[in-house]
């Protein structure tokens, strides 16, 4: 047992930069402490260990943020990130909810990851990621501090996501000038990706338009043990056992992993045929053990006639998008930027992308052209 | 420092990266091999400190799972943790809660009783840190002290890091918008415009705006109306130069503070976290002396005395020196409080001594007046809850007081301050900061929840806060005493004055979090850990911060190293 652990440790160390390895290993070990075998969660220790950052109405690298209470009864809070316009050095209270300027201003509704149990909108890792998204997409980002399992299992996270979507959709100050509508995209990683899908379902039913879904390493699963789960179990920071724990914590009592929330295209899934479901960008990390379920999700969307772009990153592990120190990071940020911008060109003939010199080329090109609008494809 | 990790809240020196990675690997292997109770004890029994110091955190977990006799022990741990059974026990906890029915209760194996005395005490007799003097060494105490020691030995680098962070953090403006209604926004707009006019010395415009605010506020509801009213009044005073008299009896302000204490958890959090640090610092001491820089009604001390009384091996003898302002009617308010505490001490069997000192300002104190006994004889704690910022109104005062504190040779100094930047040079900035701060504070008072505060507590709390607002906005110079500064600013100041941080750990964090569950709007209150300090806030906005300090070992002549000073009794 110890021997195979050693093999696993050195394998994961070979595929990610050292600081990424340290970051994700730290999470892995800390999280092991927090999950109790009886299904309860050491929330106090989790909150103690989580590194949080305050909102900051002073712009830092062109982005400022502030928190808003969306629903007092559930203490639902969201952190709003906006680009600093440069007119005011320090936005005052009035500037915070000043109307956005621009024909089209994308508004990204962001759901952080953490397998439904960990992290918050004000976790440092997600605050940093959201700030990046503002610059990359020239968007306003709204990061939802949804209620977490096991204290608040299904459907709390979805309810909170839905409340946030309605709130965003009804903010006069988020309307694009072109059509006086809020241009909404939903982005989420891990459990956040799962929430994106489920909130989109609600949106379609209720007639709120979502322009696109972006799912980064989305958290899906099922009763069956897939080939990727068996092959990659324990090898790259994640185990089948911990995935099972989080599903048990989130899903209603007595339900198994074929519940529609976990397995949207499984035996209990809902058919999306004929639905005006938003177009999707699904990013799958090649070393993520749940990739078979993520690929099944993509297939499910395709079979239902829905527009989906699938980005498969060969050697990426979970969390690759948390630090800008690898090729995959830049590839994905680029994709997201294209997806959200209005001149997005559809290309559904996707497969693997070679990542080799992409980072270097990208940096050179950015330096030369100084912009994000250059498309790769 | 690895910059990428630093942005994410982890301080790891670039030169330590490989070492940290190795330790993580070791830890994983050890955790994989440990039995389930090993893991669960790491989770529920061990006290964790300062997670930003990743290297230290991983190391302390390795040490908990592997007594140094094994091959995995790090060379920095010298004192053997001799009894693994004792290692996981929690430090003595003090709180004012009723845990009946809670899961945590069984974990603590504690009994709880409700004390319906005036001080509303409910103490939880936890497993105390103190051990019988006849037992050799104190394994778990030393493991806890080790944590402090190792954090203070790396404190010089941490100090640098913290100071570096301080300059960045000072320009952070955390904002939680509690009211997005159009009327609320217009109200804020007008308040800001008025403050701006005052700053530009355009009193005619300011006057017109102040009147307008009154009208707008009247049509507003809830917290925003109250806040706006207080700020408008303060602005009016500034415009018309009708300065508030600070000579209002201190007994009245004490009463106001008592209602504030009842209405919301901020002061309870302050007392609780400070007491926790003091209790841990007093471990092993037979005689202890607390110097309270602002005794008021002495509400902090019953809980500490209770916890000391329940220490296995018996309580130390407890001396309290309470400092307070002069009373206009010449009554000895301090002695009255001292007398009440003495009565309590008698009922719980704690040897008690009290001394009151009247002083207009803490800067008037001379350590020699306080009859401090040497550290080998009596452990000293200096406690300051919302007192130090007042000293910033007079040049030289804070330096004098910090110097006096050092002369008292305290084992621990506990400092609680408002987490706000209300002492900047520009009036408009102060005004804006205060508006945000008090908006959040008032919003938390409204709170919906199981047991909202009584209307009298609420009203008096609002008056209490209103007086602070008035002082921040309408006063200047020596009169402006509500000069709140942020934790990072206090860190800088304490560090420069020769103090090292003593970290508050996950046990204090957990107990403080549980304390909040009892309060109305419990969901909105949040405890946050910040580089070894604890902060309580409303939603994501910290509003009050507790930090603990010890003398830098260079300044402490009775010890040769930081770890020795922990064992000085």
mmCIF file of C-alpha atoms in Angstrom, chain B residues 53-412:
data_model
loop_
_atom_site.group_PDB
_atom_site.id
_atom_site.type_symbol
_atom_site.label_atom_id
_atom_site.label_comp_id
_atom_site.label_asym_id
_atom_site.label_seq_id
_atom_site.Cartn_x
_atom_site.Cartn_y
_atom_site.Cartn_z
ATOM 1 C CA UNK B 53 2.549 29.322 7.183
ATOM 2 C CA UNK B 54 2.231 26.168 5.113
ATOM 3 C CA UNK B 55 5.579 24.776 6.087
ATOM 4 C CA UNK B 56 4.867 25.218 9.784
ATOM 5 C CA UNK B 57 1.406 23.743 9.478
ATOM 6 C CA UNK B 58 2.538 20.608 7.658
ATOM 7 C CA UNK B 59 5.376 20.205 10.108
ATOM 8 C CA UNK B 60 3.123 20.469 13.129
ATOM 9 C CA UNK B 61 0.872 17.773 11.731
ATOM 10 C CA UNK B 62 3.820 15.518 11.050
ATOM 11 C CA UNK B 63 4.911 16.030 14.619
ATOM 12 C CA UNK B 64 1.473 15.223 15.986
ATOM 13 C CA UNK B 65 1.372 11.953 14.114
ATOM 14 C CA UNK B 66 4.986 11.096 14.749
ATOM 15 C CA UNK B 67 6.598 11.648 18.119
ATOM 16 C CA UNK B 68 10.166 12.840 17.466
ATOM 17 C CA UNK B 69 11.585 9.463 18.398
ATOM 18 C CA UNK B 70 10.578 8.250 14.950
ATOM 19 C CA UNK B 71 12.629 8.818 11.817
ATOM 20 C CA UNK B 72 10.217 11.376 10.434
ATOM 21 C CA UNK B 73 10.699 13.913 13.198
ATOM 22 C CA UNK B 74 11.979 17.280 12.156
ATOM 23 C CA UNK B 75 15.075 18.570 13.827
ATOM 24 C CA UNK B 76 13.346 21.714 14.962
ATOM 25 C CA UNK B 77 11.281 19.890 17.592
ATOM 26 C CA UNK B 78 13.385 19.361 20.680
ATOM 27 C CA UNK B 79 11.012 18.743 23.537
ATOM 28 C CA UNK B 80 9.675 15.211 23.479
ATOM 29 C CA UNK B 81 5.938 14.836 23.500
ATOM 30 C CA UNK B 82 6.005 12.023 25.929
ATOM 31 C CA UNK B 83 2.438 10.981 26.249
ATOM 32 C CA UNK B 84 0.485 10.581 23.026
ATOM 33 C CA UNK B 85 -2.722 10.168 25.001
ATOM 34 C CA UNK B 86 -2.388 13.643 26.382
ATOM 35 C CA UNK B 87 -1.329 15.260 23.154
ATOM 36 C CA UNK B 88 -4.752 15.468 21.584
ATOM 37 C CA UNK B 89 -6.629 16.992 24.507
ATOM 38 C CA UNK B 90 -8.034 20.411 23.880
ATOM 39 C CA UNK B 91 -6.925 23.332 25.912
ATOM 40 C CA UNK B 92 -9.246 24.563 28.582
ATOM 41 C CA UNK B 93 -12.075 26.395 26.968
ATOM 42 C CA UNK B 94 -14.106 29.216 28.309
ATOM 43 C CA UNK B 95 -17.319 30.316 26.817
ATOM 44 C CA UNK B 96 -20.730 31.590 27.675
ATOM 45 C CA UNK B 97 -22.689 29.023 25.740
ATOM 46 C CA UNK B 98 -25.136 26.304 26.316
ATOM 47 C CA UNK B 99 -24.166 23.317 24.231
ATOM 48 C CA UNK B 100 -27.016 21.033 25.144
ATOM 49 C CA UNK B 101 -27.703 18.645 22.328
ATOM 50 C CA UNK B 102 -24.790 19.709 20.207
ATOM 51 C CA UNK B 103 -22.525 17.101 18.674
ATOM 52 C CA UNK B 104 -19.484 18.927 19.911
ATOM 53 C CA UNK B 105 -20.527 18.358 23.477
ATOM 54 C CA UNK B 106 -19.788 14.652 23.373
ATOM 55 C CA UNK B 107 -16.444 15.308 21.754
ATOM 56 C CA UNK B 108 -15.424 17.552 24.632
ATOM 57 C CA UNK B 109 -16.705 15.106 27.260
ATOM 58 C CA UNK B 110 -17.772 18.085 29.272
ATOM 59 C CA UNK B 111 -20.593 19.021 31.552
ATOM 60 C CA UNK B 112 -22.307 22.311 31.195
ATOM 61 C CA UNK B 113 -24.219 24.197 33.734
ATOM 62 C CA UNK B 114 -26.191 27.399 33.477
ATOM 63 C CA UNK B 115 -25.308 30.105 35.909
ATOM 64 C CA UNK B 116 -28.043 32.689 36.110
ATOM 65 C CA UNK B 117 -26.042 35.230 38.026
ATOM 66 C CA UNK B 118 -25.760 38.825 36.958
ATOM 67 C CA UNK B 119 -22.902 37.977 34.718
ATOM 68 C CA UNK B 120 -24.850 35.393 32.754
ATOM 69 C CA UNK B 121 -22.151 32.807 33.008
ATOM 70 C CA UNK B 122 -22.110 29.419 31.545
ATOM 71 C CA UNK B 123 -18.729 27.886 31.729
ATOM 72 C CA UNK B 124 -17.610 24.752 30.056
ATOM 73 C CA UNK B 125 -15.077 22.861 32.083
ATOM 74 C CA UNK B 126 -12.814 21.670 29.362
ATOM 75 C CA UNK B 127 -9.697 19.652 29.674
ATOM 76 C CA UNK B 128 -7.243 22.111 31.058
ATOM 77 C CA UNK B 129 -3.770 22.614 29.844
ATOM 78 C CA UNK B 130 -2.406 22.883 33.364
ATOM 79 C CA UNK B 131 -1.004 19.707 34.864
ATOM 80 C CA UNK B 132 -0.146 18.756 38.397
ATOM 81 C CA UNK B 133 3.224 20.107 39.475
ATOM 82 C CA UNK B 134 4.314 16.637 40.551
ATOM 83 C CA UNK B 135 4.082 15.355 37.010
ATOM 84 C CA UNK B 136 7.254 15.583 35.056
ATOM 85 C CA UNK B 137 7.143 17.823 32.076
ATOM 86 C CA UNK B 138 3.971 18.796 30.417
ATOM 87 C CA UNK B 139 3.710 16.978 27.134
ATOM 88 C CA UNK B 140 0.702 18.549 25.548
ATOM 89 C CA UNK B 141 1.444 21.936 26.955
ATOM 90 C CA UNK B 142 4.871 21.749 25.456
ATOM 91 C CA UNK B 143 3.419 20.658 22.155
ATOM 92 C CA UNK B 144 1.219 23.725 22.250
ATOM 93 C CA UNK B 145 4.063 25.887 23.398
ATOM 94 C CA UNK B 146 6.155 24.401 20.645
ATOM 95 C CA UNK B 147 3.745 25.739 18.181
ATOM 96 C CA UNK B 148 4.062 29.181 19.655
ATOM 97 C CA UNK B 149 7.791 28.863 19.893
ATOM 98 C CA UNK B 150 8.253 27.753 16.352
ATOM 99 C CA UNK B 151 5.985 30.502 15.145
ATOM 100 C CA UNK B 152 7.924 33.069 17.119
ATOM 101 C CA UNK B 153 11.270 31.754 16.002
ATOM 102 C CA UNK B 154 10.152 32.299 12.458
ATOM 103 C CA UNK B 155 8.531 35.497 13.531
ATOM 104 C CA UNK B 156 11.321 37.647 12.246
ATOM 105 C CA UNK B 157 10.582 36.520 8.737
ATOM 106 C CA UNK B 158 6.884 36.597 9.429
ATOM 107 C CA UNK B 159 7.232 40.061 10.781
ATOM 108 C CA UNK B 160 8.817 41.133 7.549
ATOM 109 C CA UNK B 161 6.088 39.395 5.622
ATOM 110 C CA UNK B 162 3.396 40.873 7.769
ATOM 111 C CA UNK B 163 4.846 44.330 7.465
ATOM 112 C CA UNK B 164 5.089 43.872 3.751
ATOM 113 C CA UNK B 165 1.507 42.773 3.650
ATOM 114 C CA UNK B 166 0.547 45.641 5.898
ATOM 115 C CA UNK B 167 1.380 48.269 3.337
ATOM 116 C CA UNK B 168 -0.683 46.460 0.736
ATOM 117 C CA UNK B 169 -3.537 45.665 3.081
ATOM 118 C CA UNK B 170 -3.936 49.224 4.264
ATOM 119 C CA UNK B 171 -5.315 50.203 0.897
ATOM 120 C CA UNK B 172 -7.952 47.457 0.943
ATOM 121 C CA UNK B 173 -11.498 48.653 1.109
ATOM 122 C CA UNK B 174 -13.776 45.755 1.936
ATOM 123 C CA UNK B 175 -17.349 46.675 1.089
ATOM 124 C CA UNK B 176 -20.507 44.748 1.714
ATOM 125 C CA UNK B 177 -23.471 46.428 0.178
ATOM 126 C CA UNK B 178 -26.409 45.888 2.427
ATOM 127 C CA UNK B 179 -28.931 48.087 0.767
ATOM 128 C CA UNK B 180 -29.159 48.509 -2.978
ATOM 129 C CA UNK B 181 -32.465 50.280 -3.021
ATOM 130 C CA UNK B 182 -32.545 53.464 -5.031
ATOM 131 C CA UNK B 183 -33.509 55.568 -2.028
ATOM 132 C CA UNK B 184 -30.620 54.109 -0.091
ATOM 133 C CA UNK B 185 -28.194 54.930 -2.858
ATOM 134 C CA UNK B 186 -29.469 58.496 -3.112
ATOM 135 C CA UNK B 187 -29.110 58.878 0.629
ATOM 136 C CA UNK B 188 -25.531 57.713 0.543
ATOM 137 C CA UNK B 189 -24.857 59.963 -2.407
ATOM 138 C CA UNK B 190 -26.112 62.971 -0.523
ATOM 139 C CA UNK B 191 -24.151 62.081 2.596
ATOM 140 C CA UNK B 192 -20.988 61.820 0.546
ATOM 141 C CA UNK B 193 -21.682 65.075 -1.246
ATOM 142 C CA UNK B 194 -22.197 66.786 2.080
ATOM 143 C CA UNK B 195 -18.970 65.387 3.485
ATOM 144 C CA UNK B 196 -17.198 66.534 0.362
ATOM 145 C CA UNK B 197 -18.603 70.030 0.790
ATOM 146 C CA UNK B 198 -17.362 70.060 4.389
ATOM 147 C CA UNK B 199 -13.958 68.984 3.214
ATOM 148 C CA UNK B 200 -13.926 71.816 0.660
ATOM 149 C CA UNK B 201 -14.990 74.165 3.458
ATOM 150 C CA UNK B 202 -18.132 75.039 1.493
ATOM 151 C CA UNK B 203 -20.330 75.264 4.558
ATOM 152 C CA UNK B 204 -23.262 76.846 2.761
ATOM 153 C CA UNK B 205 -23.611 73.885 0.457
ATOM 154 C CA UNK B 206 -22.935 71.481 3.284
ATOM 155 C CA UNK B 207 -25.689 73.069 5.320
ATOM 156 C CA UNK B 208 -28.201 72.712 2.489
ATOM 157 C CA UNK B 209 -27.253 69.111 1.952
ATOM 158 C CA UNK B 210 -27.485 68.197 5.609
ATOM 159 C CA UNK B 211 -31.074 69.356 5.673
ATOM 160 C CA UNK B 212 -31.792 67.343 2.538
ATOM 161 C CA UNK B 213 -30.328 64.248 4.159
ATOM 162 C CA UNK B 214 -32.800 64.592 6.977
ATOM 163 C CA UNK B 215 -35.663 64.452 4.491
ATOM 164 C CA UNK B 216 -34.252 61.509 2.605
ATOM 165 C CA UNK B 217 -33.497 59.593 5.771
ATOM 166 C CA UNK B 218 -37.050 59.945 6.971
ATOM 167 C CA UNK B 219 -38.321 57.988 3.983
ATOM 168 C CA UNK B 220 -35.758 55.246 4.437
ATOM 169 C CA UNK B 221 -36.276 52.127 6.493
ATOM 170 C CA UNK B 222 -34.147 50.030 8.775
ATOM 171 C CA UNK B 223 -30.475 50.235 9.457
ATOM 172 C CA UNK B 224 -29.752 52.717 6.690
ATOM 173 C CA UNK B 225 -32.103 55.304 8.143
ATOM 174 C CA UNK B 226 -30.501 55.114 11.552
ATOM 175 C CA UNK B 227 -26.980 55.245 10.206
ATOM 176 C CA UNK B 228 -27.807 58.153 7.939
ATOM 177 C CA UNK B 229 -29.393 60.026 10.831
ATOM 178 C CA UNK B 230 -26.316 59.666 13.006
ATOM 179 C CA UNK B 231 -23.990 60.674 10.232
ATOM 180 C CA UNK B 232 -26.161 63.634 9.365
ATOM 181 C CA UNK B 233 -26.179 64.777 12.962
ATOM 182 C CA UNK B 234 -22.431 64.432 13.142
ATOM 183 C CA UNK B 235 -22.022 66.429 9.951
ATOM 184 C CA UNK B 236 -24.314 69.108 11.290
ATOM 185 C CA UNK B 237 -22.226 69.379 14.437
ATOM 186 C CA UNK B 238 -19.130 69.755 12.375
ATOM 187 C CA UNK B 239 -20.712 72.394 10.161
ATOM 188 C CA UNK B 240 -22.165 74.460 12.997
ATOM 189 C CA UNK B 241 -19.227 73.772 15.286
ATOM 190 C CA UNK B 242 -21.407 72.407 18.078
ATOM 191 C CA UNK B 243 -19.007 69.818 19.264
ATOM 192 C CA UNK B 244 -20.296 66.977 21.403
ATOM 193 C CA UNK B 245 -19.178 67.025 24.985
ATOM 194 C CA UNK B 246 -17.069 64.063 25.774
ATOM 195 C CA UNK B 247 -17.480 64.830 29.420
ATOM 196 C CA UNK B 248 -20.594 62.697 29.534
ATOM 197 C CA UNK B 249 -20.314 60.536 32.594
ATOM 198 C CA UNK B 250 -18.269 57.460 31.972
ATOM 199 C CA UNK B 251 -20.809 55.483 33.951
ATOM 200 C CA UNK B 252 -23.369 56.330 31.288
ATOM 201 C CA UNK B 253 -21.038 55.203 28.520
ATOM 202 C CA UNK B 254 -20.352 52.013 30.508
ATOM 203 C CA UNK B 255 -24.074 51.338 30.602
ATOM 204 C CA UNK B 256 -24.356 51.921 26.884
ATOM 205 C CA UNK B 257 -21.548 49.477 26.317
ATOM 206 C CA UNK B 258 -23.275 46.891 28.465
ATOM 207 C CA UNK B 259 -26.328 47.049 26.257
ATOM 208 C CA UNK B 260 -24.093 46.737 23.207
ATOM 209 C CA UNK B 261 -22.564 43.703 24.872
ATOM 210 C CA UNK B 262 -25.992 42.140 25.156
ATOM 211 C CA UNK B 263 -27.296 43.103 21.746
ATOM 212 C CA UNK B 264 -24.636 41.582 19.541
ATOM 213 C CA UNK B 265 -21.655 39.269 19.762
ATOM 214 C CA UNK B 266 -18.738 41.656 19.101
ATOM 215 C CA UNK B 267 -17.746 42.316 22.699
ATOM 216 C CA UNK B 268 -18.451 38.760 23.734
ATOM 217 C CA UNK B 269 -16.170 37.605 20.955
ATOM 218 C CA UNK B 270 -13.547 40.100 22.129
ATOM 219 C CA UNK B 271 -13.694 38.893 25.715
ATOM 220 C CA UNK B 272 -13.860 35.276 24.756
ATOM 221 C CA UNK B 273 -10.882 35.246 22.403
ATOM 222 C CA UNK B 274 -8.769 37.439 24.668
ATOM 223 C CA UNK B 275 -9.574 35.219 27.654
ATOM 224 C CA UNK B 276 -8.635 32.135 25.671
ATOM 225 C CA UNK B 277 -5.216 33.557 24.904
ATOM 226 C CA UNK B 278 -4.764 34.669 28.526
ATOM 227 C CA UNK B 279 -5.806 31.276 29.856
ATOM 228 C CA UNK B 280 -3.313 29.495 27.660
ATOM 229 C CA UNK B 281 -0.574 31.925 28.620
ATOM 230 C CA UNK B 282 -1.333 31.370 32.314
ATOM 231 C CA UNK B 283 -0.905 27.627 32.042
ATOM 232 C CA UNK B 284 1.293 26.352 34.831
ATOM 233 C CA UNK B 285 1.308 29.612 36.743
ATOM 234 C CA UNK B 286 0.409 29.628 40.458
ATOM 235 C CA UNK B 287 -0.065 33.340 40.691
ATOM 236 C CA UNK B 288 -1.544 35.412 37.908
ATOM 237 C CA UNK B 289 -2.137 39.103 37.447
ATOM 238 C CA UNK B 290 -4.397 40.645 34.852
ATOM 239 C CA UNK B 291 -4.079 44.335 34.102
ATOM 240 C CA UNK B 292 -7.239 45.523 32.394
ATOM 241 C CA UNK B 293 -6.800 48.795 30.575
ATOM 242 C CA UNK B 294 -10.507 49.490 30.573
ATOM 243 C CA UNK B 295 -12.299 47.763 33.447
ATOM 244 C CA UNK B 296 -15.746 49.336 32.930
ATOM 245 C CA UNK B 297 -18.224 46.844 34.412
ATOM 246 C CA UNK B 298 -15.683 44.052 34.499
ATOM 247 C CA UNK B 299 -17.749 41.859 32.206
ATOM 248 C CA UNK B 300 -14.747 40.065 30.809
ATOM 249 C CA UNK B 301 -13.500 38.582 34.064
ATOM 250 C CA UNK B 302 -16.124 36.266 35.504
ATOM 251 C CA UNK B 303 -15.670 33.829 32.615
ATOM 252 C CA UNK B 304 -11.897 33.813 33.030
ATOM 253 C CA UNK B 305 -12.173 33.368 36.764
ATOM 254 C CA UNK B 306 -14.590 30.506 36.249
ATOM 255 C CA UNK B 307 -12.211 28.788 33.865
ATOM 256 C CA UNK B 308 -9.310 29.266 36.267
ATOM 257 C CA UNK B 309 -11.403 27.879 39.108
ATOM 258 C CA UNK B 310 -12.029 24.706 37.154
ATOM 259 C CA UNK B 311 -8.424 24.048 36.334
ATOM 260 C CA UNK B 312 -7.348 20.569 37.425
ATOM 261 C CA UNK B 313 -4.925 21.038 40.263
ATOM 262 C CA UNK B 314 -6.827 24.069 41.420
ATOM 263 C CA UNK B 315 -6.956 27.709 40.487
ATOM 264 C CA UNK B 316 -4.007 30.081 40.725
ATOM 265 C CA UNK B 317 -4.354 33.076 42.930
ATOM 266 C CA UNK B 318 -5.841 35.785 40.769
ATOM 267 C CA UNK B 319 -5.003 39.457 40.943
ATOM 268 C CA UNK B 320 -6.866 42.001 38.875
ATOM 269 C CA UNK B 321 -5.826 45.579 38.330
ATOM 270 C CA UNK B 322 -8.577 47.586 36.745
ATOM 271 C CA UNK B 323 -7.996 50.949 35.159
ATOM 272 C CA UNK B 324 -10.749 53.464 34.538
ATOM 273 C CA UNK B 325 -11.446 57.150 34.037
ATOM 274 C CA UNK B 326 -12.318 59.521 36.903
ATOM 275 C CA UNK B 327 -15.968 59.777 37.920
ATOM 276 C CA UNK B 328 -17.532 63.241 38.047
ATOM 277 C CA UNK B 329 -19.431 62.451 41.224
ATOM 278 C CA UNK B 330 -16.334 60.998 42.829
ATOM 279 C CA UNK B 331 -17.876 57.588 43.363
ATOM 280 C CA UNK B 332 -15.381 54.782 43.216
ATOM 281 C CA UNK B 333 -16.836 52.840 40.335
ATOM 282 C CA UNK B 334 -13.753 50.683 40.054
ATOM 283 C CA UNK B 335 -13.971 49.531 43.642
ATOM 284 C CA UNK B 336 -17.609 48.653 43.180
ATOM 285 C CA UNK B 337 -16.767 46.391 40.277
ATOM 286 C CA UNK B 338 -13.842 44.960 42.204
ATOM 287 C CA UNK B 339 -16.145 44.185 45.101
ATOM 288 C CA UNK B 340 -18.617 42.323 42.904
ATOM 289 C CA UNK B 341 -15.826 40.281 41.384
ATOM 290 C CA UNK B 342 -14.455 39.533 44.831
ATOM 291 C CA UNK B 343 -17.822 38.132 45.834
ATOM 292 C CA UNK B 344 -17.855 35.937 42.783
ATOM 293 C CA UNK B 345 -14.317 34.800 43.498
ATOM 294 C CA UNK B 346 -15.341 33.759 46.949
ATOM 295 C CA UNK B 347 -18.226 31.634 45.727
ATOM 296 C CA UNK B 348 -16.052 29.804 43.229
ATOM 297 C CA UNK B 349 -13.054 29.420 45.488
ATOM 298 C CA UNK B 350 -10.494 31.604 43.794
ATOM 299 C CA UNK B 351 -8.052 33.613 45.850
ATOM 300 C CA UNK B 352 -8.659 37.152 44.626
ATOM 301 C CA UNK B 353 -7.009 40.521 44.921
ATOM 302 C CA UNK B 354 -8.200 43.722 43.303
ATOM 303 C CA UNK B 355 -6.745 47.125 42.719
ATOM 304 C CA UNK B 356 -8.381 49.965 40.876
ATOM 305 C CA UNK B 357 -6.528 52.806 39.229
ATOM 306 C CA UNK B 358 -8.123 56.001 38.100
ATOM 307 C CA UNK B 359 -6.417 57.663 35.182
ATOM 308 C CA UNK B 360 -7.509 60.190 32.619
ATOM 309 C CA UNK B 361 -5.349 58.490 30.079
ATOM 310 C CA UNK B 362 -3.423 55.243 29.951
ATOM 311 C CA UNK B 363 -0.380 57.349 29.161
ATOM 312 C CA UNK B 364 -0.558 58.727 32.722
ATOM 313 C CA UNK B 365 0.185 55.289 34.144
ATOM 314 C CA UNK B 366 3.576 54.416 35.499
ATOM 315 C CA UNK B 367 4.313 50.689 35.738
ATOM 316 C CA UNK B 368 5.806 51.216 39.188
ATOM 317 C CA UNK B 369 2.386 52.310 40.445
ATOM 318 C CA UNK B 370 0.950 48.922 39.629
ATOM 319 C CA UNK B 371 3.219 46.966 41.962
ATOM 320 C CA UNK B 372 4.083 44.346 39.407
ATOM 321 C CA UNK B 373 5.662 41.255 40.840
ATOM 322 C CA UNK B 374 8.556 39.558 39.027
ATOM 323 C CA UNK B 375 7.617 37.118 36.247
ATOM 324 C CA UNK B 376 8.982 34.146 38.212
ATOM 325 C CA UNK B 377 6.511 34.939 40.951
ATOM 326 C CA UNK B 378 3.442 36.047 39.066
ATOM 327 C CA UNK B 379 2.432 35.788 35.405
ATOM 328 C CA UNK B 380 1.147 39.055 34.018
ATOM 329 C CA UNK B 381 -1.408 39.585 31.282
ATOM 330 C CA UNK B 382 -2.158 43.013 29.893
ATOM 331 C CA UNK B 383 -5.595 43.270 28.348
ATOM 332 C CA UNK B 384 -6.833 46.101 26.180
ATOM 333 C CA UNK B 385 -10.275 45.964 24.609
ATOM 334 C CA UNK B 386 -11.031 48.975 22.402
ATOM 335 C CA UNK B 387 -8.675 51.217 24.423
ATOM 336 C CA UNK B 388 -5.442 51.613 22.501
ATOM 337 C CA UNK B 389 -6.845 53.575 19.575
ATOM 338 C CA UNK B 390 -7.784 56.439 21.883
ATOM 339 C CA UNK B 391 -4.106 57.045 22.552
ATOM 340 C CA UNK B 392 -3.507 57.958 18.956
ATOM 341 C CA UNK B 393 -5.173 61.308 19.638
ATOM 342 C CA UNK B 394 -2.162 62.592 21.515
ATOM 343 C CA UNK B 395 1.352 62.487 20.109
ATOM 344 C CA UNK B 396 3.681 60.223 21.999
ATOM 345 C CA UNK B 397 0.926 58.576 24.011
ATOM 346 C CA UNK B 398 0.863 55.203 22.301
ATOM 347 C CA UNK B 399 4.633 54.932 22.383
ATOM 348 C CA UNK B 400 4.626 55.672 26.102
ATOM 349 C CA UNK B 401 1.946 53.094 26.792
ATOM 350 C CA UNK B 402 3.619 50.367 24.747
ATOM 351 C CA UNK B 403 6.813 51.094 26.576
ATOM 352 C CA UNK B 404 4.992 50.852 29.908
ATOM 353 C CA UNK B 405 3.510 47.529 28.861
ATOM 354 C CA UNK B 406 6.973 46.201 28.182
ATOM 355 C CA UNK B 407 8.101 47.343 31.582
ATOM 356 C CA UNK B 408 5.324 45.251 33.116
ATOM 357 C CA UNK B 409 7.045 42.182 31.622
ATOM 358 C CA UNK B 410 3.793 40.561 30.585
ATOM 359 C CA UNK B 411 3.503 36.937 29.623
ATOM 360 C CA UNK B 412 0.831 37.973 27.182
#
